[in-house]
Short mmCIF file of C-alpha atoms in Angstrom, two decimals:
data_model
loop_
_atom_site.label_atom_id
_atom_site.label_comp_id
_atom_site.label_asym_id
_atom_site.label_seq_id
_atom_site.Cartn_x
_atom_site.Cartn_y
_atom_site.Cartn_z
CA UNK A 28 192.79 83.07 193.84
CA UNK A 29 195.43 81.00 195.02
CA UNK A 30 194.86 78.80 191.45
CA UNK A 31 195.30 81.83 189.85
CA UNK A 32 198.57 82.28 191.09
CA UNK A 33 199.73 79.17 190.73
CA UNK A 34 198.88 79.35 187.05
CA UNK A 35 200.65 82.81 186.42
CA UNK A 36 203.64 81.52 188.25
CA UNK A 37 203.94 78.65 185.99
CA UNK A 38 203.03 80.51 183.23
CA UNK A 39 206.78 82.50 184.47
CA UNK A 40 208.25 80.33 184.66
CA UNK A 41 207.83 78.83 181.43
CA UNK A 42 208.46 82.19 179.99
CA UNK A 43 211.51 82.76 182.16
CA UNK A 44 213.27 79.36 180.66
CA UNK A 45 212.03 79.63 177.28
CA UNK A 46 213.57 83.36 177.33
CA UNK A 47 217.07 81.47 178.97
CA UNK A 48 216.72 79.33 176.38
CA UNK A 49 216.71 81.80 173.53
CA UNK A 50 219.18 83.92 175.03
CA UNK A 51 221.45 85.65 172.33
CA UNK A 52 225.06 84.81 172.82
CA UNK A 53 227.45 87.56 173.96
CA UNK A 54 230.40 88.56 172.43
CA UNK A 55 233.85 90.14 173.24
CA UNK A 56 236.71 90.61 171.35
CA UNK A 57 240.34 91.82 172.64
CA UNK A 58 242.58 92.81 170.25
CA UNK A 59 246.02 93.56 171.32
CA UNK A 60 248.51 95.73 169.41
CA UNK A 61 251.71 93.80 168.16
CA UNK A 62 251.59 91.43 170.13
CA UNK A 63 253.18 87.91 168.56
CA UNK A 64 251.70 84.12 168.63
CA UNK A 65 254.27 82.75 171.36
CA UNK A 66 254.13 86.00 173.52
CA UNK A 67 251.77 84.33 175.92
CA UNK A 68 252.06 81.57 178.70
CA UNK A 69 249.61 79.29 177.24
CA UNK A 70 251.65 79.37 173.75
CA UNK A 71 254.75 78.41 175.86
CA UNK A 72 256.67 81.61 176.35
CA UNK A 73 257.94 80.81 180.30
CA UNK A 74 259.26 84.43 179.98
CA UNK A 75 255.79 86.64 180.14
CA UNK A 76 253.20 86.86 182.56
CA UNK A 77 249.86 86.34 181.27
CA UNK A 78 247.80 84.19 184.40
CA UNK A 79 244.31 85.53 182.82
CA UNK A 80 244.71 84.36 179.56
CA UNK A 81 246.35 81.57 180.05
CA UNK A 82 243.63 80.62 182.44
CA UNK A 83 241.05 81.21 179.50
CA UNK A 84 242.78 79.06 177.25
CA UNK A 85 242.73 76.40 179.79
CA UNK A 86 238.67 76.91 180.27
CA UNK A 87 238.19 77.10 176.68
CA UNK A 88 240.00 76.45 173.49
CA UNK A 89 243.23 78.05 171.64
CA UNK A 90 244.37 77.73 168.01
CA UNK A 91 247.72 76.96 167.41
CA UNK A 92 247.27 77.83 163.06
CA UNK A 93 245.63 80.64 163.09
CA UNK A 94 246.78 83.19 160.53
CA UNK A 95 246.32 86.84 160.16
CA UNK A 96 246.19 88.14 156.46
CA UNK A 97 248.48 90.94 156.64
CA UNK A 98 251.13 91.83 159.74
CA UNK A 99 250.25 95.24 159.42
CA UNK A 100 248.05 97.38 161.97
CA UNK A 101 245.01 98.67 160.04
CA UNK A 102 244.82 96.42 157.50
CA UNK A 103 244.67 93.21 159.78
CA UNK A 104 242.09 95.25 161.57
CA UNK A 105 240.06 96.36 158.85
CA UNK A 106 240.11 92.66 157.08
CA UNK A 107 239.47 91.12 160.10
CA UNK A 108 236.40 93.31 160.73
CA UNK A 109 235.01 93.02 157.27
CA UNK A 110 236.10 89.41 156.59
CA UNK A 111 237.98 90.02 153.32
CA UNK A 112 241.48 90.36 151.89
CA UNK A 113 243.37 93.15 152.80
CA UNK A 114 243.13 93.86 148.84
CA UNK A 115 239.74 93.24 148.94
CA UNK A 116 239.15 96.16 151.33
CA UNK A 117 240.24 98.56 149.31
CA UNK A 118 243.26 99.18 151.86
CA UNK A 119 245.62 97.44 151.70
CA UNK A 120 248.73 99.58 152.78
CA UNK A 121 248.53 101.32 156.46
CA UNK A 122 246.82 104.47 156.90
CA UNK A 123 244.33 103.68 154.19
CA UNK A 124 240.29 103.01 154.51
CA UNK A 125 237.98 101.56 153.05
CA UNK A 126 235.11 102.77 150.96
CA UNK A 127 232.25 104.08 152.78
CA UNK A 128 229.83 101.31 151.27
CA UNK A 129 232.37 98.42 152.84
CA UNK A 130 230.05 96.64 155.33
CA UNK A 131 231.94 95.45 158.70
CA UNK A 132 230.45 92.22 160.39
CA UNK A 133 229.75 94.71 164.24
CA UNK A 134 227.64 96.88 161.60
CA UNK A 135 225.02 93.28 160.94
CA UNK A 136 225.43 92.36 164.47
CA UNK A 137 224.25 95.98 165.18
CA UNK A 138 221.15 95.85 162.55
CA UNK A 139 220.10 92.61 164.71
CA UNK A 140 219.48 94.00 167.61
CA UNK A 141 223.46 93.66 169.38
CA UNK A 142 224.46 96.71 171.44
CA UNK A 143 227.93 97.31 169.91
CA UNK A 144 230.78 98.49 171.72
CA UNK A 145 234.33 99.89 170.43
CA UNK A 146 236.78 100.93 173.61
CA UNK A 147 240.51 101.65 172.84
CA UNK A 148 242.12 101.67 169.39
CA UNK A 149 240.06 102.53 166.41
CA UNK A 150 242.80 102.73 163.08
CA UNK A 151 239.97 101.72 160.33
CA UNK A 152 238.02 104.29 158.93
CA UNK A 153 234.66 106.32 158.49
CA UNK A 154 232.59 103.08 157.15
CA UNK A 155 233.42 100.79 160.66
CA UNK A 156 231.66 103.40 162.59
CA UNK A 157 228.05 102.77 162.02
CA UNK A 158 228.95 99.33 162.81
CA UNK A 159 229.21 100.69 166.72
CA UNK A 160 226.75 101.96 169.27
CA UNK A 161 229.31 103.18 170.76
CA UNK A 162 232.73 104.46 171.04
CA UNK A 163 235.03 105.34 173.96
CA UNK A 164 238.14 106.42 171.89
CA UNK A 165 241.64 108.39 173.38
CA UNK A 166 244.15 108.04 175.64
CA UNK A 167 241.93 110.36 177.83
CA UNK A 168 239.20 107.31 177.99
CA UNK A 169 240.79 104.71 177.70
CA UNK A 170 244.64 105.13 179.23
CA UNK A 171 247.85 104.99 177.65
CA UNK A 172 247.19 101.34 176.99
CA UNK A 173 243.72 101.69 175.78
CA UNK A 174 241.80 99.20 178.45
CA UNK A 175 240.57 101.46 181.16
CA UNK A 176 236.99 102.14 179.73
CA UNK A 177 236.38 97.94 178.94
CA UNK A 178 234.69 97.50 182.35
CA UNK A 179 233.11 100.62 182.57
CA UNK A 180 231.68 100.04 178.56
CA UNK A 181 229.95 96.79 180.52
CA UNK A 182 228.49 98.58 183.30
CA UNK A 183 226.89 101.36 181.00
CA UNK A 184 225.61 98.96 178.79
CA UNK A 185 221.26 98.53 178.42
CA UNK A 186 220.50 95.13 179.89
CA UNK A 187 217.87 94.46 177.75
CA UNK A 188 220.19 93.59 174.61
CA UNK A 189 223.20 90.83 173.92
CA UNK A 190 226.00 92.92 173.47
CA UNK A 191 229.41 92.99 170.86
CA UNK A 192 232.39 94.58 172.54
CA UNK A 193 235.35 95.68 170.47
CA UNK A 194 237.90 95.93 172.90
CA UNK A 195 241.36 97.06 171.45
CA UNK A 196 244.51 97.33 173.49
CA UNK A 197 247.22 99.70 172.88
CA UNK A 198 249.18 97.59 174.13
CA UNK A 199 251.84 96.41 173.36
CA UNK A 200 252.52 99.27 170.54
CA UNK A 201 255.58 101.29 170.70
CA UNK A 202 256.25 103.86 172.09
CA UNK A 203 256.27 102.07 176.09
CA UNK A 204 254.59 104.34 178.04
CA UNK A 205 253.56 104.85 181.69
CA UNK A 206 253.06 101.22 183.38
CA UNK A 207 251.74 100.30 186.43
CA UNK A 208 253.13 96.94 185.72
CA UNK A 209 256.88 98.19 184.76
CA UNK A 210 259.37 96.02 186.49
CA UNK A 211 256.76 93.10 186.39
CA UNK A 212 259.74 91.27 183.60
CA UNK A 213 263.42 92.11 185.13
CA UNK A 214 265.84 92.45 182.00
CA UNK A 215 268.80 90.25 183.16
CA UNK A 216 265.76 87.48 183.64
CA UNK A 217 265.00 87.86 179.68
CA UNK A 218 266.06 85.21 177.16
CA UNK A 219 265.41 87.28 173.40
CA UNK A 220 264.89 85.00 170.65
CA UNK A 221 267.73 83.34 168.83
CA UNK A 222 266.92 86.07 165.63
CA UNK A 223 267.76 89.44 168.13
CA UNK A 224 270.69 90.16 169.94
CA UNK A 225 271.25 88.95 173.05
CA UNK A 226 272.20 92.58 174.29
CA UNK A 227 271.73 94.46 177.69
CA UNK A 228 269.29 97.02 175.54
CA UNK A 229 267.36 94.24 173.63
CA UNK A 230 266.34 92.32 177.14
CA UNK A 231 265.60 95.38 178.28
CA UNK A 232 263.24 96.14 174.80
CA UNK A 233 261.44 92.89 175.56
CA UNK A 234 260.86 93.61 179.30
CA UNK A 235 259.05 96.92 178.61
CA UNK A 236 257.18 94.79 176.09
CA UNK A 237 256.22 92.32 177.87
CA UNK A 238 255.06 94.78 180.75
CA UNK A 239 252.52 95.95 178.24
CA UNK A 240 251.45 92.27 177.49
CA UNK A 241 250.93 91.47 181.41
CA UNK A 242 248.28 95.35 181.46
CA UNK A 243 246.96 94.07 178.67
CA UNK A 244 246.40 90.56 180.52
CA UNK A 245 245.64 92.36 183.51
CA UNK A 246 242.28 94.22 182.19
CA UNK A 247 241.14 91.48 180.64
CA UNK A 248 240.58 89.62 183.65
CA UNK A 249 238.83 92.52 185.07
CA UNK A 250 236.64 92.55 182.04
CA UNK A 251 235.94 88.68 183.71
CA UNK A 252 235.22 89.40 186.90
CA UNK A 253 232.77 91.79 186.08
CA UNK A 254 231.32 89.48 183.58
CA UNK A 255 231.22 87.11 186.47
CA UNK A 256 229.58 89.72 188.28
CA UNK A 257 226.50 90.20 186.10
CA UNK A 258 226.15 86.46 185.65
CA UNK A 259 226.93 86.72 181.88
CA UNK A 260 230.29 84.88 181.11
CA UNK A 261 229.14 81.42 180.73
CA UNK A 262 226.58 82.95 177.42
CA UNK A 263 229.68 85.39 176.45
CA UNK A 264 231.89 84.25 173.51
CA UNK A 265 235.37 85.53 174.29
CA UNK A 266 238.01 85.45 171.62
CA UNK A 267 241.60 86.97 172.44
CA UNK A 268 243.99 87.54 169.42
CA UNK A 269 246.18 90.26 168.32
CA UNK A 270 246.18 92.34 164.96
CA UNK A 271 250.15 91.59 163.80
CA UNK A 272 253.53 90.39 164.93
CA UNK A 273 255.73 91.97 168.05
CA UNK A 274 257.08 95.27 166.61
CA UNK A 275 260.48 93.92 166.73
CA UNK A 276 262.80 93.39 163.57
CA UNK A 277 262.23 89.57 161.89
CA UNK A 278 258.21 90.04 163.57
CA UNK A 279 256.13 92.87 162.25
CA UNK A 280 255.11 93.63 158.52
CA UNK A 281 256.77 89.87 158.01
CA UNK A 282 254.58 86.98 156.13
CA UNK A 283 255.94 84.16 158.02
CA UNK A 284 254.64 82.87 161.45
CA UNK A 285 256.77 85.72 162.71
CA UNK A 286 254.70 88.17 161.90
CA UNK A 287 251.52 86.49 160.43
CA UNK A 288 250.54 84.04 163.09
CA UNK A 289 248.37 85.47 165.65
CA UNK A 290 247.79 83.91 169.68
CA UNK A 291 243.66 82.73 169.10
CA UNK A 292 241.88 81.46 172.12
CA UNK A 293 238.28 81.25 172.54
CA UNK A 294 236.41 80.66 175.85
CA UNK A 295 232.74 79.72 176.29
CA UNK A 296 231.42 78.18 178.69
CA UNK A 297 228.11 77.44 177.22
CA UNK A 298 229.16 76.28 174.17
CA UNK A 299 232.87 74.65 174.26
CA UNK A 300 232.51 71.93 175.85
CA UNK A 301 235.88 70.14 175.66
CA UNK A 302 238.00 72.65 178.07
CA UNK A 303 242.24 73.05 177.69
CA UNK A 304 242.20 71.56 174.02
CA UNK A 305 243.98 73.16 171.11
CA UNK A 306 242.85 72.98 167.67
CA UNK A 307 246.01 73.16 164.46
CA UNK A 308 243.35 73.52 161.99
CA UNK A 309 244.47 76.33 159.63
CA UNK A 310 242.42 79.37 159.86
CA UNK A 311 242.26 82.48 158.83
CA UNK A 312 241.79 85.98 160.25
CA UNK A 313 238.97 86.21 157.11
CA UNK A 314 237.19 83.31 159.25
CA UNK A 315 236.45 85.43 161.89
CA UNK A 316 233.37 87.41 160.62
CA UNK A 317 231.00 84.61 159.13
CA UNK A 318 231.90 82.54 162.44
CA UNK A 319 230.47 85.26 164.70
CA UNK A 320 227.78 85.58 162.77
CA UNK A 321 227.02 82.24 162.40
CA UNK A 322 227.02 81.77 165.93
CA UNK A 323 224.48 84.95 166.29
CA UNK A 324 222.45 83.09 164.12
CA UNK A 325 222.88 85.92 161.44
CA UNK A 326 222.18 85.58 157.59
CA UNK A 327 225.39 87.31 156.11
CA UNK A 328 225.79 88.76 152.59
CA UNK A 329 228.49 87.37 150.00
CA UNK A 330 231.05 90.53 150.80
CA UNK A 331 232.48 88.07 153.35
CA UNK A 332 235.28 85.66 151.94
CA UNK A 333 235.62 83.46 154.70
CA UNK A 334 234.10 80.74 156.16
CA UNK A 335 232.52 79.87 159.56
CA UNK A 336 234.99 77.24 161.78
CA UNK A 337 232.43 76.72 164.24
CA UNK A 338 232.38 73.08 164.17
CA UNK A 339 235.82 73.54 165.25
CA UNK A 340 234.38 74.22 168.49
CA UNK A 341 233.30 71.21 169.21
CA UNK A 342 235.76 69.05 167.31
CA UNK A 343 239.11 71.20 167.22
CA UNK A 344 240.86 67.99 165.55
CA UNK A 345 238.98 67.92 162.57
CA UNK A 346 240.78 69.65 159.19
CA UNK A 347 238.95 73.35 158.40
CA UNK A 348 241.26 75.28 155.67
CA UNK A 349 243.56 73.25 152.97
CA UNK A 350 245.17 77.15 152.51
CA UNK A 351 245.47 80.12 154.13
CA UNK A 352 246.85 83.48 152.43
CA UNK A 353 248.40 86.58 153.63
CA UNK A 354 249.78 89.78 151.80
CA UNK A 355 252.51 92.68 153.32
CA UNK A 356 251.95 96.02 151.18
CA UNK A 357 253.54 98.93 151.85
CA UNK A 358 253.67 99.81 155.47
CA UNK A 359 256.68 103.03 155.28
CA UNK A 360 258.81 101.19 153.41
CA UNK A 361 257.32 100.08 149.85
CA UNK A 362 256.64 96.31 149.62
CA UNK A 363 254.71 93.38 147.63
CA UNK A 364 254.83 90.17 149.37
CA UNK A 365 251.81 87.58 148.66
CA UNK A 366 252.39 84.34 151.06
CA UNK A 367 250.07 81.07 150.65
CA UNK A 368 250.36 78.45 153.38
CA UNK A 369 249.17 74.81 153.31
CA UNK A 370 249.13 71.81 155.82
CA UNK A 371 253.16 70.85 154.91
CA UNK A 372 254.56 73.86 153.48
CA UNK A 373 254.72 78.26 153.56
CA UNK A 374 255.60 79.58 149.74
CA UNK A 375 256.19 83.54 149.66
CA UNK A 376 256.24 85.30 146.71
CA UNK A 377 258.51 88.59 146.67
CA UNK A 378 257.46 91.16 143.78
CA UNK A 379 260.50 93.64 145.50
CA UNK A 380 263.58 91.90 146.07
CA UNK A 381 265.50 95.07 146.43
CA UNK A 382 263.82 96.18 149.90
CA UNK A 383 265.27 95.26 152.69
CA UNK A 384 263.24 93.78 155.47
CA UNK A 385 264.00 95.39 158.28
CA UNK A 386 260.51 95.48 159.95
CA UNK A 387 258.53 98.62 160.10
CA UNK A 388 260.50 102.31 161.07
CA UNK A 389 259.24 102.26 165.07
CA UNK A 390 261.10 98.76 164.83
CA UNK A 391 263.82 100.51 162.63
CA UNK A 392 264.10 102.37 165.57
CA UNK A 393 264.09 100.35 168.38
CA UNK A 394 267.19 99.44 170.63
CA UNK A 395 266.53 96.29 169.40
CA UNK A 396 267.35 96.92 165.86
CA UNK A 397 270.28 98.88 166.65
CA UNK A 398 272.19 96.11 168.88
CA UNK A 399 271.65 93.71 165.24
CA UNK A 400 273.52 96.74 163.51
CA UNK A 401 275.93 97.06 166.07
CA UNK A 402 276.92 93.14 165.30
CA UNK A 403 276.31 93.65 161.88
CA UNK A 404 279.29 96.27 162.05
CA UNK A 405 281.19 93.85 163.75
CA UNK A 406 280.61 90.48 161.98
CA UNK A 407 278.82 88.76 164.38
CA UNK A 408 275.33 88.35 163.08
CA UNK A 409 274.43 84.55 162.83
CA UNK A 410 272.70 83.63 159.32
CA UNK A 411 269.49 84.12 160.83
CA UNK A 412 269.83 87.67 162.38
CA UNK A 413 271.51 89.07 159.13
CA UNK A 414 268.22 88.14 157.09
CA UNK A 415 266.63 91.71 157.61
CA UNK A 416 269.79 93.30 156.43
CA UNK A 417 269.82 91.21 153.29
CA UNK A 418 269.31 92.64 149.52
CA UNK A 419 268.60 91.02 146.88
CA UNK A 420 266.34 88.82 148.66
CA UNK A 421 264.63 85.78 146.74
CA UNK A 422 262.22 86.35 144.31
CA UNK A 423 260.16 82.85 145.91
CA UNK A 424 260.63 81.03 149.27
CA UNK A 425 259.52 77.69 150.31
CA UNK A 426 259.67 76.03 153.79
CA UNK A 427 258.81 72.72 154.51
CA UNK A 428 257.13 72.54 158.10
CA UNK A 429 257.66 69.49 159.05
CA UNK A 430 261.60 69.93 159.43
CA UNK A 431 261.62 73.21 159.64
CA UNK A 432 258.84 75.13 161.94
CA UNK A 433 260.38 77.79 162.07
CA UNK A 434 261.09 79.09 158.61
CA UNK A 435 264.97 78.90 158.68
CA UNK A 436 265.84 77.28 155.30
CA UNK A 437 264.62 78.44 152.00
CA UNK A 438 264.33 75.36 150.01
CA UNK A 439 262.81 76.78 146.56
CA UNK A 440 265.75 75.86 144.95
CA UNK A 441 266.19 72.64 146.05
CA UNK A 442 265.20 69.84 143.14
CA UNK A 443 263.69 67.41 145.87
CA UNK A 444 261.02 70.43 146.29
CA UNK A 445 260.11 70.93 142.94
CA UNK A 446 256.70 69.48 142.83
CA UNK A 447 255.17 71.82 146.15
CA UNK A 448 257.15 74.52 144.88
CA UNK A 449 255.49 74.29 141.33
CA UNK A 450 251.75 73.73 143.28
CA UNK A 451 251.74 76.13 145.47
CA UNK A 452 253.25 78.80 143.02
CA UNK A 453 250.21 77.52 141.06
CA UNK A 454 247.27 77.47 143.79
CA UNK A 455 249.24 81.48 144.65
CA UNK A 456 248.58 82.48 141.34
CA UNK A 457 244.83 81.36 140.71
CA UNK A 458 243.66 82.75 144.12
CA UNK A 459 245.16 86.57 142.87
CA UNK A 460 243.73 86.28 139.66
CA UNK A 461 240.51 85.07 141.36
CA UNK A 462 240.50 87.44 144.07
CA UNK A 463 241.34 90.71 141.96
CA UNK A 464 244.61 91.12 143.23
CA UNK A 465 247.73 92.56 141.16
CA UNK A 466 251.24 93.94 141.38
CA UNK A 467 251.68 97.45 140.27
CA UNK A 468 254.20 99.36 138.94
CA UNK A 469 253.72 102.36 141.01
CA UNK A 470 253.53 100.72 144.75
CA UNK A 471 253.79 103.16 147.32
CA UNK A 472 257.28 103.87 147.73
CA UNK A 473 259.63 104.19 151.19
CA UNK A 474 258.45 106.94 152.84
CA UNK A 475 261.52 106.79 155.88
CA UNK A 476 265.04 105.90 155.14
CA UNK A 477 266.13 102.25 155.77
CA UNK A 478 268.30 101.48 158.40
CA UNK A 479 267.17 105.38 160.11
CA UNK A 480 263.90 104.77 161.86
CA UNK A 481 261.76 107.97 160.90
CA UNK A 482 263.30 109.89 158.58
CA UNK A 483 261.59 111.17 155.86
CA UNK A 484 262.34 110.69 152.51
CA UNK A 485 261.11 113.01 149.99
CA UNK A 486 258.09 110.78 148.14
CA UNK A 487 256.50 110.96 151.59
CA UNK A 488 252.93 111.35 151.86
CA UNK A 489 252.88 109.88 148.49
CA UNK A 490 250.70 107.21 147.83
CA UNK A 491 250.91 105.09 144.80
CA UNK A 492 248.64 102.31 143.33
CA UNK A 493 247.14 100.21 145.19
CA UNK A 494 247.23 96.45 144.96
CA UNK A 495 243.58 95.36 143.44
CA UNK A 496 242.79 99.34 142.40
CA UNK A 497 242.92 98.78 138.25
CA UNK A 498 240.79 95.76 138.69
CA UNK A 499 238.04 97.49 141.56
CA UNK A 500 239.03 94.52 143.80
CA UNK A 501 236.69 96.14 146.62
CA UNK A 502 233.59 95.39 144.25
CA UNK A 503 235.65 91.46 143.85
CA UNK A 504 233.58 88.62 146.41
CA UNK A 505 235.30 85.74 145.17
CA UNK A 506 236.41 83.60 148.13
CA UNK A 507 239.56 81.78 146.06
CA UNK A 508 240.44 78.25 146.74
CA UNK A 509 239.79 76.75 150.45
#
């Protein structure tokens, strides 16, 4: 008898360590709402208060290149979550959806046996929703900044599975609501960026802003502990990014790193091994969907036009993309930007150099965007704060990265820039013509007045063409070049 038992206990144990072993890897997601690249700690903003995250990023790994394709709410979202182009998707401007038959990468994670979870904000459409188990969706869930149901999805969740959450923040959208955390950033303590004013009601903008970054910082370390408490976060992939720019002028619905370049960190215990190291490997927001599922160990179909960058994980320094691409398309003002970006230099392509780019109408109006008019009517804008106000803009714009990060200085028509100007407009071109993508005619014109935040004009609720619709773009798996 006692043989016996020694022999089933072994037997166990085996089992047990075999089953440890072959343990599916978890996954979580947090998606914040307009939140930009440098608006966390561990991307160097001294301003905001972001102790979770930043503590991630030092336990794991962040991404200092890591590019959205469009600076535009559901768009981003719905390109991330299928791993194509936003023309690809079939929707392309905001407000739009996808086709029904448009497979998103939580729906294959879901077929393999994941229990998928979507808490906070949806904004994709009627296809992403088989992709999910389930949904806790409202402020009436999930709080006015959409976390409060993220440790409660993790509680409720079977045991018996690995588990996707989709956990989508609110935060840091306008309108500001009610805060727990307002007064956590004092206005008079706020330095704005050298593009905004440096006005009583802009610091004050950014500190209600930044309030919403620090709940959105806050939850996620409760997501943590309890993580922690269930003994799953060393097998749980966690990835924190956001789906656009701050939804400020010169930020939002922008192609540059202003608006393009989203805050990436991954932690995992179990499988990043080299902790507090950054990776400035370009990647793109397209990337994200064959990673995961590479990492699930998940066959995926050609829909997806990324690649996987998981041998970035374990050797950030190595070069992943040679390109990455990005497109803004109407988003209440019409618009037809196409943006390629390589190792040395941005190129932007403008198809409507009449528009204005004053950022999106709840930017239009913001406090913010009223102090720049207020020294607009005065003559005090510097170069760089006047650029939203400018029309005509250029038709093409090239910066060269290495002496100027920041995208300050359009050098297209420079003659010592000739030769990247010429191959990017080049490697630009092939990848729309490969991908399906066009420029209509009949875009999707402005449905608010400029410079007037929301009012309507009268082609509102008037949608045009969409980029990619004359050449079925949605039906279009072509990856272009990498």
């Amino acid at each position: 008898m006692k043989q016996l038992f020694i022999l089933v206990t072994f037997i166990l144990s085996i089992y047990s360590t075999v089953h440890a072993q072959n343990k599916k890897l978890n996954i979580i997601v947090f998606i914040a709402d307009d939140v930009s690249w440098d608006d966390l700690g561990c991307y160097g903003n001294t301003q905001v208060k972001t102790p979770n995250i930043d503590q991630l990023a030092k336990d794991g790994l962040k991404f200092d290149n890591f590019y959205l394709t469009a600076s535009s709410c559901s768009p981003s979202r719905n390109s991330i979550i299928t791993g194509r182009y936003p023309h690809n998707t079939g929707a392309a401007e905001l407000h739009t959806t996808p086709p029904l038959d448009m497979m998103s990468f939580p729906e294959l994670l879901s077929n393999n046996n994941y229990y998928s979870v979507l808490a906070g904000k949806f904004h994709m459409g009627p296809f992403a929703k088989r992709g999910f188990d389930r949904m806790y969706e409202g402020h009436k869930n999930n709080g006015d900044g959409g976390e409060e149901s993220w440790v409660a999805s993790l509680k409720e969740r079977p045991k018996n599975k690995p588990f996707f959450m989709w956990y989508a923040s609110y935060d840091a959208h306008r309108e500001w609501g009610p805060n727990k955390f307002s007064g956590t950033h004092q206005p008079d303590e706020i330095e704005p960026p050298f593009y905004l004013s440096n006005g009583t009601a802009t610091k004050s903008d950014l500190a209600k802003y930044y309030d919403e970054i620090k709940r959105f910082d806050f939850y996620i370390g409760e997501v943590v502990k309890e993580l922690k408490a269930q003994k799953e976060l060393d097998n749980t992939l966690i990835i924190i990014m956001s789906d656009n720019g701050r939804p400020f002028p010169h930020s939002k619905t922008r192609v540059n790193d202003r608006g393009m370049k989203t805050p990436f960190v991954m932690h995992w215990p179990k499988g990043i091994k080299n902790k507090g190291l950054s990776s400035n490997s370009l990647v793109s927001a397209v990337d994200i969907a064959p990673t995961l599922l590479s990492l699930a160990g998940i066959n995926y179909p050609d829909q997806f036009q990324g690649y996987s960058f998981h041998p970035l994980l374990t050797n950030p320094e190595q070069t992943f993309r040679n390109y990455i691409f990005a497109e803004h398309n109407w988003h209440d003002y019409e618009a037809h930007e196409r943006m390629v970006r390589n190792k040395d230099y941005m190129y932007i392509l403008n198809s409507r150099t009449t528009q204005q780019q004053n950022g999106p109408a709840d930017a239009v109006g913001s406090p913010s965007f009223k102090e720049l008019e207020t020294l607009k009517d005065k003559g005090e804008l510097s170069a760089i704060q006047a650029d939203v106000f400018m029309t005509p803009r250029p038709h093409e714009e090239l910066y060269d990265y290495k002496r100027d990060p920041l995208q300050l200085l359009n050098v297209a028509s420079v003659p010592e820039y000739g030769e990247p100007l010429k191959d990017l407009r080049k490697v630009l071109k092939e990848w729309m013509i490969e991908t399906g993508d066009n420029i209509p005619e009949n875009l999707t014109k402005d449905w608010y007045l400029k410079e007037a935040g929301l009012i309507k004009t009268e082609f509102h609720n008037i949608r045009g063409e969409m980029p990619g619709e004359s050449l079925n773009a949605t039906k279009n798996n072509a990856k272009g070049v990498f």
